[in-house]
Coordinates of C-alpha atoms in Angstrom, one line a residue:
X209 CA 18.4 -0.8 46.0
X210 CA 17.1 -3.8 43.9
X211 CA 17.1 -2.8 40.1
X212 CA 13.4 -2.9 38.6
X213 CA 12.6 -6.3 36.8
X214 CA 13.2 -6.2 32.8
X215 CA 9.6 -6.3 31.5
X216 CA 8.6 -9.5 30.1
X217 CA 7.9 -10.2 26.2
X218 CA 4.0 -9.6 26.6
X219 CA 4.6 -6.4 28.4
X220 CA 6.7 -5.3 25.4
X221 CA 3.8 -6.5 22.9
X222 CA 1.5 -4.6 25.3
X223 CA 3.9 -1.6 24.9
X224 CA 3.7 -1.7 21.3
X225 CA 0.4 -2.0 20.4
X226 CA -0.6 1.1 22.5
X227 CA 1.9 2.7 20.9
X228 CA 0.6 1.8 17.1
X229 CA -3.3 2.6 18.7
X230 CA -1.8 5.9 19.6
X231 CA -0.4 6.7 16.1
X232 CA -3.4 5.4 15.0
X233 CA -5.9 7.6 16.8
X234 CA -3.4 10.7 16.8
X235 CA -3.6 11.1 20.2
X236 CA -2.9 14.7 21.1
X237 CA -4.5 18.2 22.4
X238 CA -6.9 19.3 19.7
X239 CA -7.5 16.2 18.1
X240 CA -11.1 14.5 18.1
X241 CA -10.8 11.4 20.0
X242 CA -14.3 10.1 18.7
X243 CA -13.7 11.1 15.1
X244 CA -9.9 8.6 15.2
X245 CA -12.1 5.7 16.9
X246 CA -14.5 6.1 14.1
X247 CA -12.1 6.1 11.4
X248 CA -10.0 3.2 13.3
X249 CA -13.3 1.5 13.2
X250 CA -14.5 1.8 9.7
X251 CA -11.5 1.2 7.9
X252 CA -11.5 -1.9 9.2
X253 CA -15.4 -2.5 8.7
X254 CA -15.3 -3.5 5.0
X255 CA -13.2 -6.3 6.5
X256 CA -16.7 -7.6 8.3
X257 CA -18.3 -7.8 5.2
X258 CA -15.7 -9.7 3.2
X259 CA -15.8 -12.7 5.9
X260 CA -19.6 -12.9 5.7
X261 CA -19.6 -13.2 2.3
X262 CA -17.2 -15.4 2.0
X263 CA -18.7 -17.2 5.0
X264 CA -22.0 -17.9 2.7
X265 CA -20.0 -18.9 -0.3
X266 CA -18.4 -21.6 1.8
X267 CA -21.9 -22.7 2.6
X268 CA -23.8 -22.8 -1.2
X269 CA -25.1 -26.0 -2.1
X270 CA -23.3 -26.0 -4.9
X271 CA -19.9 -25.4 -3.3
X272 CA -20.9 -28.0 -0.9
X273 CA -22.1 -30.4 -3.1
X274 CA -18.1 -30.2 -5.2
X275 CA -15.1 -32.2 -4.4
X276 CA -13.1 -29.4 -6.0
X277 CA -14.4 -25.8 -5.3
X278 CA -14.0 -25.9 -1.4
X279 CA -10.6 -26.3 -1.9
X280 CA -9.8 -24.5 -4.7
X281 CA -11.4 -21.7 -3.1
X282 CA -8.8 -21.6 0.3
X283 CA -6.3 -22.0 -1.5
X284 CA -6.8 -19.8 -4.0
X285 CA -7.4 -17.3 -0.8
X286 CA -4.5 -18.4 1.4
X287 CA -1.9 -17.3 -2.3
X288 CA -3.4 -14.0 -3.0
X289 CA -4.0 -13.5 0.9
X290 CA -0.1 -13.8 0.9
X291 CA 0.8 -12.1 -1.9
X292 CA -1.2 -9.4 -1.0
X293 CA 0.5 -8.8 2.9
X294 CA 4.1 -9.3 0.9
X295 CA 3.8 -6.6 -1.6
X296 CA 1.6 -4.4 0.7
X297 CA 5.2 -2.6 1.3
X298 CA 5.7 -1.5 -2.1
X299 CA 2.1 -1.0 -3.2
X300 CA 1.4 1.6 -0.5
X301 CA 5.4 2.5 -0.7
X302 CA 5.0 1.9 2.9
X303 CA 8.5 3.2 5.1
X304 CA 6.4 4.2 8.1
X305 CA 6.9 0.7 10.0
X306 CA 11.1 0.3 10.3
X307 CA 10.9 2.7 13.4
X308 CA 10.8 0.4 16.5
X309 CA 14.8 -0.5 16.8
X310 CA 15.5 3.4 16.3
X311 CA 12.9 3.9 18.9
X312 CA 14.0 1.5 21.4
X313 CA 17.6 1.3 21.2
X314 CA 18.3 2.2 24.4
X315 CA 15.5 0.1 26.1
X316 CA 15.8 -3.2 27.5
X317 CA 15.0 -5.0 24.6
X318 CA 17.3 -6.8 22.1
X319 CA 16.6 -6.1 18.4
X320 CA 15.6 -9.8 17.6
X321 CA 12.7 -9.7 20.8
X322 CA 11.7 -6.0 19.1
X323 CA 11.1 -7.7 15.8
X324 CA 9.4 -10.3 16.9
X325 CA 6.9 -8.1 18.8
X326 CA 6.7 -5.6 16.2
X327 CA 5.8 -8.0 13.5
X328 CA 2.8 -9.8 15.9
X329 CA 1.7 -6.3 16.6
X330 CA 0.9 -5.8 12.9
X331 CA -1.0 -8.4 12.5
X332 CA -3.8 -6.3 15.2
X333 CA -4.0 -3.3 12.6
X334 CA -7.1 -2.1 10.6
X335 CA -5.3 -2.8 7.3
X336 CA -4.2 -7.0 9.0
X337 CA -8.1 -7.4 9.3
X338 CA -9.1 -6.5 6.2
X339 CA -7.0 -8.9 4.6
X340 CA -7.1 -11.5 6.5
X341 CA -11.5 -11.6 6.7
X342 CA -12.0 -13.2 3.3
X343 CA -9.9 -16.5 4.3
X344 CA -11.1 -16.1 7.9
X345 CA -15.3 -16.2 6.6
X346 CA -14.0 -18.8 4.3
X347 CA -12.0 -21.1 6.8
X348 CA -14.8 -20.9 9.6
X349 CA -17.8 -21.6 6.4
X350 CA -15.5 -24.9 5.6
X351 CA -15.5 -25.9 8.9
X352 CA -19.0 -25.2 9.7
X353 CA -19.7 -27.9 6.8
X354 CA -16.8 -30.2 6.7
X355 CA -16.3 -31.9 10.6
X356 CA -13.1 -31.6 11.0
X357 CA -10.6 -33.9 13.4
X358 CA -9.4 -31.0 15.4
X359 CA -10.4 -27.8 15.4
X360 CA -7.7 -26.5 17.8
X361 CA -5.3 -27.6 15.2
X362 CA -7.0 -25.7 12.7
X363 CA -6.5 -22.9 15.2
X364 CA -2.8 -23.9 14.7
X365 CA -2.4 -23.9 11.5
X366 CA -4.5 -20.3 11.1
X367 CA -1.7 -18.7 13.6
X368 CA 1.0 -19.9 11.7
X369 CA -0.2 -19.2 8.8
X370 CA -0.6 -15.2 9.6
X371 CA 2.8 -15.6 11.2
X372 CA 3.8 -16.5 8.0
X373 CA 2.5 -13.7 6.1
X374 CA 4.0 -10.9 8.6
X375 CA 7.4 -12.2 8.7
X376 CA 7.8 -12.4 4.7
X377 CA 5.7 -8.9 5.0
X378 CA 8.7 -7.1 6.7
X379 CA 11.3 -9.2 4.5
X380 CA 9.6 -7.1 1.7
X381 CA 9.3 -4.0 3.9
X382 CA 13.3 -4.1 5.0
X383 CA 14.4 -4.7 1.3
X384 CA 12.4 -1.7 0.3
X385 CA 13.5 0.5 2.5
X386 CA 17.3 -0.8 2.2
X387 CA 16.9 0.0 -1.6
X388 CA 15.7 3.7 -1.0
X389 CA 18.8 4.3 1.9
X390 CA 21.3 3.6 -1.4
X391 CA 22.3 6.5 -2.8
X392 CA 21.5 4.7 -6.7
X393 CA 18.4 4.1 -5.6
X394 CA 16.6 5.2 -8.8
X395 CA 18.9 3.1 -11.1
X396 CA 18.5 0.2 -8.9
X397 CA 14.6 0.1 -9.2
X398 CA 14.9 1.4 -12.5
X399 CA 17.3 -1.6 -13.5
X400 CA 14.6 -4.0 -11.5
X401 CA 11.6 -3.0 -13.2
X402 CA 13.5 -3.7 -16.5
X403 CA 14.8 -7.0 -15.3
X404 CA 10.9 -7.6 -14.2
X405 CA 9.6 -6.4 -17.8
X406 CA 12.0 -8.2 -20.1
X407 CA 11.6 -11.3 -17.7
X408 CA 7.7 -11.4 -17.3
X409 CA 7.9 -10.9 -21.8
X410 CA 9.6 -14.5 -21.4
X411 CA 6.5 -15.9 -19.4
X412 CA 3.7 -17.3 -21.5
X413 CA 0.5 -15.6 -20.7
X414 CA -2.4 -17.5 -19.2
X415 CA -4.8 -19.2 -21.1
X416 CA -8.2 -17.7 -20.7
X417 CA -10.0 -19.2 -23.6
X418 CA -12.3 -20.7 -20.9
X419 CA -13.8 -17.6 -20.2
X420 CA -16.1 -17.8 -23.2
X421 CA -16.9 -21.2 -22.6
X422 CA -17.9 -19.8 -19.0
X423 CA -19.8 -17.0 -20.8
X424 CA -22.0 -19.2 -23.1
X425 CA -22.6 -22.6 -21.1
X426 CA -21.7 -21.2 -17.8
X427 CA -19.5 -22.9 -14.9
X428 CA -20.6 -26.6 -16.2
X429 CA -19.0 -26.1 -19.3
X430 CA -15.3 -25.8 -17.4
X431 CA -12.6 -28.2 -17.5
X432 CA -12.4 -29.1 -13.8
X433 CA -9.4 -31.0 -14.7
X434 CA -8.2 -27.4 -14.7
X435 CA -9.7 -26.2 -11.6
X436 CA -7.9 -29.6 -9.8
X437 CA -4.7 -29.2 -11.1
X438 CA -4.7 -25.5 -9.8
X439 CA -5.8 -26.4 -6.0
X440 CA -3.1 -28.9 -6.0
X441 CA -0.2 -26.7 -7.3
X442 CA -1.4 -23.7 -4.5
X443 CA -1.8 -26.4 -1.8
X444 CA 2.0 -27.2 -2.7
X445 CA 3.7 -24.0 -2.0
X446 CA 3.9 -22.8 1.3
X447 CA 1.0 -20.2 1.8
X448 CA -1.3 -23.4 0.6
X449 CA -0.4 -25.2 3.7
X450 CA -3.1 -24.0 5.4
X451 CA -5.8 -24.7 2.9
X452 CA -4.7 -28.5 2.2
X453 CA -4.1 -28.7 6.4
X454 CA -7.5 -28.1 6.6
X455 CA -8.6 -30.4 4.1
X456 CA -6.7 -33.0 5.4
X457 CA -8.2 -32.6 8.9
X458 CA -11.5 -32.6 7.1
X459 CA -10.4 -36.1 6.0
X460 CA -9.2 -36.8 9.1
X461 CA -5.5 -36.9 8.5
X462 CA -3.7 -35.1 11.2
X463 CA -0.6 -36.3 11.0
X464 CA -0.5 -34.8 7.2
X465 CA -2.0 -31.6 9.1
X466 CA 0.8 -31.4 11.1
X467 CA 3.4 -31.9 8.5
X468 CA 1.9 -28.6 6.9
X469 CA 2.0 -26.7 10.0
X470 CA 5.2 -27.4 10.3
X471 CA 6.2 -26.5 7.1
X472 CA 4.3 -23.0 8.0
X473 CA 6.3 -22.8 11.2
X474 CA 9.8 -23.3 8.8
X475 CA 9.3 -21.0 6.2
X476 CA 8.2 -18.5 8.2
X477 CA 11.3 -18.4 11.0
X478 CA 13.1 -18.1 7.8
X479 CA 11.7 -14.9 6.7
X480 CA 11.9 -14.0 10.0
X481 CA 15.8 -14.5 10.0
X482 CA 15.8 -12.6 6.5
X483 CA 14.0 -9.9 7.8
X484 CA 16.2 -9.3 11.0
X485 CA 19.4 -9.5 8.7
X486 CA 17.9 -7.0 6.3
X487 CA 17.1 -5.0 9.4
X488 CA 19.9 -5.0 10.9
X489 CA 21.8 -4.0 7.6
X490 CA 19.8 -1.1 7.5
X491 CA 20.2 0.3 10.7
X492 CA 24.1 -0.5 10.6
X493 CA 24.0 1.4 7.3
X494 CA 22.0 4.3 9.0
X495 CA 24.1 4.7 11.7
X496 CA 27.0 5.0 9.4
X497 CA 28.9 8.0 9.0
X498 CA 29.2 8.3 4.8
X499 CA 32.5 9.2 2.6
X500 CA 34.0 12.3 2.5
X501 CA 31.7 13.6 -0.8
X502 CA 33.4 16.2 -2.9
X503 CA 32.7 19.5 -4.0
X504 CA 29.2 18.7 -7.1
X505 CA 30.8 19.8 -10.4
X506 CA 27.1 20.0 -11.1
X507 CA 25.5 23.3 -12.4
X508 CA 23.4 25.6 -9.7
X509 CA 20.3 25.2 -11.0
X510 CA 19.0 28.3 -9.4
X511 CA 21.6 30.6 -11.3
X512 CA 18.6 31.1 -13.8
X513 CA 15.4 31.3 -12.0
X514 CA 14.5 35.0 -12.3
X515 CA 11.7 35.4 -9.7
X516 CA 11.4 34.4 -6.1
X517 CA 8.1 32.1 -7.0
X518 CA 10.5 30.0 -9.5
X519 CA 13.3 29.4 -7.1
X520 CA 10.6 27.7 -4.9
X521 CA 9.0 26.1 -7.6
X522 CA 12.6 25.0 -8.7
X523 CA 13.8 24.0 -5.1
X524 CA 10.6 21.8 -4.8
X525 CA 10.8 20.2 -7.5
X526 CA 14.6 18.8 -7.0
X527 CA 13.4 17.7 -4.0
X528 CA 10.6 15.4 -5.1
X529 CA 13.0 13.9 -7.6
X530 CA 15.2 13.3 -4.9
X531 CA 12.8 11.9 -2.2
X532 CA 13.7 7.8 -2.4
X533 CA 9.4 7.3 -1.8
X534 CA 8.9 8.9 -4.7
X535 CA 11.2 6.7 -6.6
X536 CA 9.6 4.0 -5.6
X537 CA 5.9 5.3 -5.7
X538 CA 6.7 6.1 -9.5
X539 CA 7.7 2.2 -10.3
X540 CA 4.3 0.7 -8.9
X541 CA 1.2 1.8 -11.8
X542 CA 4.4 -0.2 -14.3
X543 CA 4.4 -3.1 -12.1
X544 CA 1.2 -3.8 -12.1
X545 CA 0.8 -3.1 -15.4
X546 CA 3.6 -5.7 -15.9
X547 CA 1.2 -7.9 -13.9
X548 CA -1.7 -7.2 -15.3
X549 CA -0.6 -8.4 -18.9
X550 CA 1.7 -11.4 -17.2
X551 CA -1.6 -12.7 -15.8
X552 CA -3.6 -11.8 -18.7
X553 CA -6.1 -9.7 -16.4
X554 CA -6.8 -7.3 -19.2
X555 CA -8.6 -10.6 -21.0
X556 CA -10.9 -10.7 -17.6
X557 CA -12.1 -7.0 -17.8
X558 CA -13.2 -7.6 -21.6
X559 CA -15.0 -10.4 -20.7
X560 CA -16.8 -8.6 -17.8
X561 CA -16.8 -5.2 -19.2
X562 CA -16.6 -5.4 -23.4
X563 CA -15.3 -2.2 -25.1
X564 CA -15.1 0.2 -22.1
X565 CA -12.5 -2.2 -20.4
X566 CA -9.6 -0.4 -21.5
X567 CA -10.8 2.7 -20.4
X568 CA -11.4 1.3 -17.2
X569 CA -8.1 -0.2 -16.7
X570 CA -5.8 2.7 -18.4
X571 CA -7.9 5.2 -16.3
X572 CA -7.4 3.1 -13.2
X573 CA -3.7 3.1 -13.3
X574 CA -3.5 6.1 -14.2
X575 CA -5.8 7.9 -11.4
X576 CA -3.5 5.0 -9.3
X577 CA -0.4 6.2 -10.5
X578 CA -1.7 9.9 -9.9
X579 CA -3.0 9.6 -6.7
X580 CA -0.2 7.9 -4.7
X581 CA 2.2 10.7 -6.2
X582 CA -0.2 13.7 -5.3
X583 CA -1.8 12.4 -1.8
X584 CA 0.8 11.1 -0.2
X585 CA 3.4 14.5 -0.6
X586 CA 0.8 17.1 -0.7
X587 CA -0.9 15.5 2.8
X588 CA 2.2 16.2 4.3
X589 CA 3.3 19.0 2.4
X590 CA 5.3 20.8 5.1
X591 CA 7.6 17.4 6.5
X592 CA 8.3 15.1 3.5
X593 CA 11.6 17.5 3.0
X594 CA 12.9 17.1 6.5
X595 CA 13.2 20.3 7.6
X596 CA 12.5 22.6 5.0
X597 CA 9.6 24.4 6.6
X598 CA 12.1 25.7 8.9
X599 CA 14.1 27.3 6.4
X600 CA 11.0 28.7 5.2
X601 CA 9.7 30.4 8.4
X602 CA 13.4 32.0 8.7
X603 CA 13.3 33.1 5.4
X604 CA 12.1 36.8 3.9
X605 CA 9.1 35.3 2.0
X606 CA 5.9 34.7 2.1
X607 CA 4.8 31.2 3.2
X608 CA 1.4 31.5 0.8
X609 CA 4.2 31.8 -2.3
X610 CA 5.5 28.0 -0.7
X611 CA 2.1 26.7 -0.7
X612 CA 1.9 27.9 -4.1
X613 CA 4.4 26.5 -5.4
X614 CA 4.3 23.4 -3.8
X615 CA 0.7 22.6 -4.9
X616 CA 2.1 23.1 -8.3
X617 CA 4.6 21.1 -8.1
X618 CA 3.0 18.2 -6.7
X619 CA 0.3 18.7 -9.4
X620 CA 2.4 18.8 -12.4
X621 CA 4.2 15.3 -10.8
X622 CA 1.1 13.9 -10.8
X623 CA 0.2 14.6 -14.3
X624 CA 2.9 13.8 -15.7
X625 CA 3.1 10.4 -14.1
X626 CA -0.1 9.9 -15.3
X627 CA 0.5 10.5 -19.0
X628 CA 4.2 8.4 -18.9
X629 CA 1.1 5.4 -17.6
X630 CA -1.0 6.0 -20.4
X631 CA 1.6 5.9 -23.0
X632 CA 3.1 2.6 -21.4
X633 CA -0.4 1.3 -21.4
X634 CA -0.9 1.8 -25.2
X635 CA 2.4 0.6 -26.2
X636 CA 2.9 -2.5 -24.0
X637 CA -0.6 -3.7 -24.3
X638 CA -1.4 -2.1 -27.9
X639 CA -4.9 -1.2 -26.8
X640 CA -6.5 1.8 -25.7
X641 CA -8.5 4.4 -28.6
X642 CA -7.6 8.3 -28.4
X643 CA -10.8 8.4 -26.4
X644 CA -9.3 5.6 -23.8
X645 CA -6.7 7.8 -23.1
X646 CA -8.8 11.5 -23.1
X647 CA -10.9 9.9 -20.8
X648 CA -8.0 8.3 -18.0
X649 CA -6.1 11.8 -18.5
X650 CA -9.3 14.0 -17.9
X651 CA -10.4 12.0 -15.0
X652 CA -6.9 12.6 -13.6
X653 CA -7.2 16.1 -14.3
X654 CA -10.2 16.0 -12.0
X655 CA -8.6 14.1 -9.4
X656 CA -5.8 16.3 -8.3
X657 CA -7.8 19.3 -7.9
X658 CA -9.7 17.9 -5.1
X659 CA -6.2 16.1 -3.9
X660 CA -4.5 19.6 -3.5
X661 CA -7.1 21.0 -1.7
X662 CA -7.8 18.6 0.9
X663 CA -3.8 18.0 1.1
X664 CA -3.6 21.6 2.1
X665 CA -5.9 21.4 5.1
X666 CA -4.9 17.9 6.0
X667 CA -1.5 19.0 6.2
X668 CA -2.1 21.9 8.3
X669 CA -4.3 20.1 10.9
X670 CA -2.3 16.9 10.6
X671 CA 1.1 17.8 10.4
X672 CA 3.9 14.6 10.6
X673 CA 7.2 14.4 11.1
X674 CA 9.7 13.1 8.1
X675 CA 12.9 12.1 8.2
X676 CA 14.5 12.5 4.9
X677 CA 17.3 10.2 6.0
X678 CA 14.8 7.4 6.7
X679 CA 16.0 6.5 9.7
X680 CA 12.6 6.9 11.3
X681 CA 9.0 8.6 9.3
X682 CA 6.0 8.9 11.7
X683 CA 2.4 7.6 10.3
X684 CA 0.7 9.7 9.1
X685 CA -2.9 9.7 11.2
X686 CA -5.5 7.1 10.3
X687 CA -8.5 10.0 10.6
X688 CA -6.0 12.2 7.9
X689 CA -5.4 8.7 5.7
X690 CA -9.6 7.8 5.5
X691 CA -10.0 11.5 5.0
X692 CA -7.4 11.1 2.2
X693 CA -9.3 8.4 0.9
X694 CA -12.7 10.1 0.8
X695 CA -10.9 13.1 -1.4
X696 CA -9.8 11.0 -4.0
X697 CA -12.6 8.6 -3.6
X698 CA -14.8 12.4 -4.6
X699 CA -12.5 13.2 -7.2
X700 CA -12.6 9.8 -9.0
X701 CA -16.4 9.8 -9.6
X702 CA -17.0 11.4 -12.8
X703 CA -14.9 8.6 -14.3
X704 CA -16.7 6.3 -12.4
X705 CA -20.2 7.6 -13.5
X706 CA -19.2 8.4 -17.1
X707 CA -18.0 4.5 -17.7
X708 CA -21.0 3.3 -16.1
X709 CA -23.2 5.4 -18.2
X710 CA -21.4 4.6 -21.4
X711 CA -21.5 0.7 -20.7
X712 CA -20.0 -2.2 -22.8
X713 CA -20.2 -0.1 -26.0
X714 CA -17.3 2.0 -24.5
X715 CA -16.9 5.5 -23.6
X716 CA -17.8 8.3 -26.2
X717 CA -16.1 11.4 -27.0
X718 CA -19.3 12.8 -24.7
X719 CA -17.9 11.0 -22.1
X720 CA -14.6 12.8 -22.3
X721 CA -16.2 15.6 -22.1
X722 CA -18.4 14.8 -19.2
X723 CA -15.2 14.0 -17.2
X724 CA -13.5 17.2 -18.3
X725 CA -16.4 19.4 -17.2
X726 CA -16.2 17.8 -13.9
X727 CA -12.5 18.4 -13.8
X728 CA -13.4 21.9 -14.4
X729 CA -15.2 22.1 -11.7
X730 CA -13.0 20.5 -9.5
X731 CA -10.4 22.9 -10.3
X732 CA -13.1 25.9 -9.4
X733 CA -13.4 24.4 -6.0
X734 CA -9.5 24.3 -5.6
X735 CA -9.2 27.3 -6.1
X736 CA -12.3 28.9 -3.9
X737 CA -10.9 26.9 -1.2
X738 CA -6.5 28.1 -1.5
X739 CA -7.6 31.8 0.0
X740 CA -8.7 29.6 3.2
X741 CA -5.6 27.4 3.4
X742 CA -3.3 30.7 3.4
X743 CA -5.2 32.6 6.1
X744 CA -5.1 29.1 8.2
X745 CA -1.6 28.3 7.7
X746 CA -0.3 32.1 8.1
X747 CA -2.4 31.0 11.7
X748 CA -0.9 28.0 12.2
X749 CA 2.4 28.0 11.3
X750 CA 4.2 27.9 14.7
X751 CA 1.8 24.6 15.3
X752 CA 3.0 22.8 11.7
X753 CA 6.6 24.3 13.0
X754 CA 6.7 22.4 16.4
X755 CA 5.2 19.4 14.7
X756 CA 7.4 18.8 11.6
X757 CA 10.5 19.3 13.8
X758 CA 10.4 17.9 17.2
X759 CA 13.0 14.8 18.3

C-alpha cells in the first residue's frame, strides 16, 4: 500500500488559516455563526477607512504639489507601521499565537516550514489589515500620482516589506513569552523596565518648539529642512526601504529599488532565524522536566483566613500575582508612559488640547492600565488558573461565593494598578492637578463595573482553555474580544463626555463629579446584573467544565 503524499507547503498555509478563521469565528454547537462573521468583519472595517483617507491625502494638491511631504509621509508610515506589528505582542500581552509547533508536533511538518506558514498566516487576520491600510491607501495614492517604472516591483517591495514586519513580530512575540516561561519572570521585566527608564532619562527629548510656530503661521512657517532630514533618516533604516523603493521607482531608478528590496528580504530572514531560535528555546524549555524543588519554607498564607469567602478571595489573589500575563500586562501603561515623555508626546496633547491634556493622558493610561488587567482575567474568569474550576466543582462550596470573589479580586487589581499609574504619571512627568487625578481614578471606577459584568457573562458563554504552563492558550473568540471592546468602550464614556464638555480650560471639580455619578451608576448595573450571572453559571457549569479542561 503506497503511503499518502506529504501535503505540500500551500496545503499547510491552507490548513492554518482555517484553523485561525475557526478560532476566530468560534466555530461550535451554540455559537452564532452570523454574529462571529459580523464581528470578523467589522473589526477589520475601521481598517477600510484608514486606507481611504490616507488614499486622499496622498492625492491633495498640496501634498502633490511638495518634493518633501509624499515622502515624508510613507516613511513616516512604513516606521510606525513597523513598530506598531513589533510591539503588538507586548501591548496586547499577546501569548495566544506560540501554539502551532505544540499543535503539530506530530504532523508532517518540520518546525521551520510551521513557522514559516504560521507567520504568513498572520498577516490574513482582522488585526494585520487594520495596520497595514493606512500605508496601503497611502502607497496606492503615491502611485496613482507619481508613474512609477514598475509597478510589479512595487508589488515586490510591499510583500517584503509585510514579511518584514511579521517575522520581527514573532521575534517580539517568542522573547515575550520566553521571559514569562522563567521562573524570575517578574524581576526580569521589572529589572527591564528600569533599565528602559533610567536609559530613556539619558535621551534628550524632542524638540517641539515648532509646534507654535505651526499654531500661529501654520505649516508654511516650518523648517522643511526639518521635515527633509527626517524622511531621509526613516528611508535609511530598514522598515524605510519601502518608502524610498518607491520613490526611487517614481524616479525611475530600479536598480536602487532593488537594492532596498533586497535589503527587506535580508533583514527579515534574519528575524525569521531569531524567531525560530527563540522558538525553539522555548519549546525545548517547555518540554523540560524542572529541578527537584524543595519543600517552600514560605508561610501558609491561608493559616489566617477565618471564613470560607477569604480563603477564595486569598487563593485568587496569589494566583493573579503569579500568572506571568499579568506580569507583563502590569509593565505596559509604564512603558508607554516612558514613551510618551521620551517622545515628548505630552507637548503634542497641550498643543491640541490646552489644560485638559493631562487629564486626558493620565486618565487614558490609567483606564489602559485598568482595562487590560480587569478584561482580559475576568473574560476568562474560569481558565486563566489552569484548572482551578475543577477543583471548584469538587469542592463543598458554593460556586456563586467563587464568582464573588473573583470579581473582587480582579476589581481591586484593577484599581490598584490604576492608582500606581497615576502616581507614576505625576511624579515622572510633574504634571497632573488633584482634579487630573480625581477625574482618571473616577473614570476608572466607572470602568470596571461594566468590565465585571460583561466578564461574567462572556466568560460563561465563551469559555477558553488556559494553560498556566504556557505551553499552549487558546484565543479567546473574536465575537467575545469586540464584545469586550464595546463594554469598556460603554464604561469609558463619561470621561470621554466630561473632558469634551470641560474643553481646553480643563476639567472642573464638577467634572469629577459627573464621572463619579456615572461610576455610581455603573456599579448599580453590576450589581442588578450578578443575581443573573449566578443562576446562569449554577446552569452552566458542566458546559464551562468541559470547555476549560478538554486536551
Amino acid at each position: 500500500m503506497n503511503r499518502p503524499a506529504v501535503p505540500g507547503f500551500f496545503r499547510y498555509l491552507w490548513l492554518l488559516w482555517g484553523l485561525r478563521f475557526n478560532i476566530g469565528l468560534n466555530q461550535g454547537p451554540g455559537k452564532s455563526r452570523l454574529l462571529a462573521v459580523g464581528s470578523f468583519i467589522a473589526s477589520s472595517a475601521p481598517g477600510l477607512f484608514f486606507g481611504l483617507f490616507f488614499f486622499a491625502l496622498m492625492r491633495l494638491k498640496p501634498v502633490v504639489e511638495s518634493d518633501v511631504w509624499p515622502y515624508f509621509i510613507l516613511n513616516l508610515l512604513c516606521f510606525v507601521t513597523f513598530s506598531v506589528w513589533v510591539t503588538w505582542p507586548l501591548l496586547s500581552a499577546g501569548v495566544d499565537d506560540h501554539s502551532e509547533l505544540s499543535r503539530y508536533a506530530a504532523f508532517p511538518i518540520s518546525p521551520f516550514r510551521l513557522l514559516i506558514a504560521s507567520t504568513v498566516a498572520s498577516l490574513f487576520e482582522p488585526r494585520a489589515l487594520v495596520f497595514y491600510a493606512p500605508l496601503t491607501g497611502a502607497a496606492l495614492g503615491f502611485a496613482s500620482v507619481y508613474p512609477l517604472w514598475a509597478p510589479w516591483l512595487a508589488v515586490v517591495l510591499y510583500v517584503l516589506f509585510a514579511f518584514l514586519c511579521a517575522a520581527w513580530s514573532r521575534v517580539a512575540l517568542y522573547a515575550v513569552i520566553n521571559v514569562l516561561r522563567e521562573k524570575r519572570s517578574a524581576e526580569i521585566m521589572g529589572g527591564g523596565l528600569l533599565a528602559f527608564l533610567v536609559a530613556a532619562s539619558f535621551i534628550p527629548p524632542i524638540d517641539t518648539s515648532w509646534l507654535t510656530a505651526v499654531g500661529e503661521d501654520g505649516v508654511d512657517a516650518l523648517d522643511m529642512s526639518l521635515i527633509i532630514n527626517a524622511a531621509v533618516a526613516l528611508g535609511r533604516v530598514p522598515p524605510g526601504f519601502f518608502g524610498d523603493g518607491l520613490g526611487q521607482l517614481a524616479w525611475y531608478r530600479p536598480r536602487v529599488a532593488m537594492a532596498e528590496g533586497l535589503g527587506l528580504l535580508f533583514f527579515a530572514a534574519m528575524g525569521m532565524a531569531v524567531a525560530y531560535a527563540l522558538l525553539m528555546r522555548f519549546h525545548r524549555q517547555s518540554g523540560r522536566a524542572g529541578p527537584q524543588m524543595k519543600d517552600a519554607k514560605d508561610k501558609n498564607p491561608f493559616e489566617r483566613t477565618r471564613t470560607r469567602f477569604t480563603t477564595l478571595v486569598t487563593r485568587e489573589a496569589l494566583d493573579l500575582w503569579r500568572n506571568p500575563r499579568a506580569r507583563l500586562l502590569a509593565s505596559v501603561p509604564f512603558i508607554l508612559a516612558i514613551l510618551l515623555k521620551l517622545l515628548s508626546g505630552r507637548d503634542l496633547f497641550v498643543f491640541l488640547l490646552g489644560g485638559s491634556a493631562d487629564a486626558w493622558l493620565m486618565g487614558g493610561l490609567c483606564i489602559y492600565g485598568a482595562v487590560v488587567i480587569a478584561s482580559t482575567f475576568s473574560q476568562n474568569t474560569f481558565a486563566y488558573d489552569g484548572q482551578g474550576f475543577a477543583a471548584f466543582l469538587a469542592a463543598p462550596l458554593d460556586l456563586a461565593d467563587v464568582l464573588r470573589a473573583k470579581n473582587q479580586v480582579q476589581a481591586t487589581a484593577a484599581l490598584g494598578m490604576a492608582l500606581l499609574v497615576a502616581v507614576f504619571y505625576r511624579v515622572y512627568f510633574g504634571f497632573g492637578t488633584a482634579v487630573d487625578i480625581a477625574c482618571a481614578l473616577a473614570a476608572v471606577l466607572g470602568v470596571v463595573p461594566i468590565l465585571m459584568a460583561a466578564g461574567n457573562f462572556l466568560s460563561l458563554y465563551f469559555p477558553v482553555k488556559f494553560h498556566a504552563s504556557l505551553k499552549r492558550r487558546d484565543k479567546v473568540p473574536l465575537t467575545a474580544s469586540m464584545l469586550g471592546i464595546f463594554a469598556a468602550s460603554i464604561g469609558c464614556m463619561p470621561f470621554g463626555w466630561a473632558l469634551k464638555l470641560a474643553g481646553k480650560d480643563g476639567p472642573s471639580w464638577q467634572s469629577a463629579a459627573m464621572i463619579a455619578l456615572c461610576a455610581a451608576l455603573n456599579l448599580v448595573i453590576y450589581r442588578g446584573s450578578l443575581p443573573l450571572a449566578l443562576r446562569l453559571l449554577d446552569r452552566r457549569r458542566e458546559v464551562i467544565l468541559h470547555a476549560v479542561t478538554r486536551e
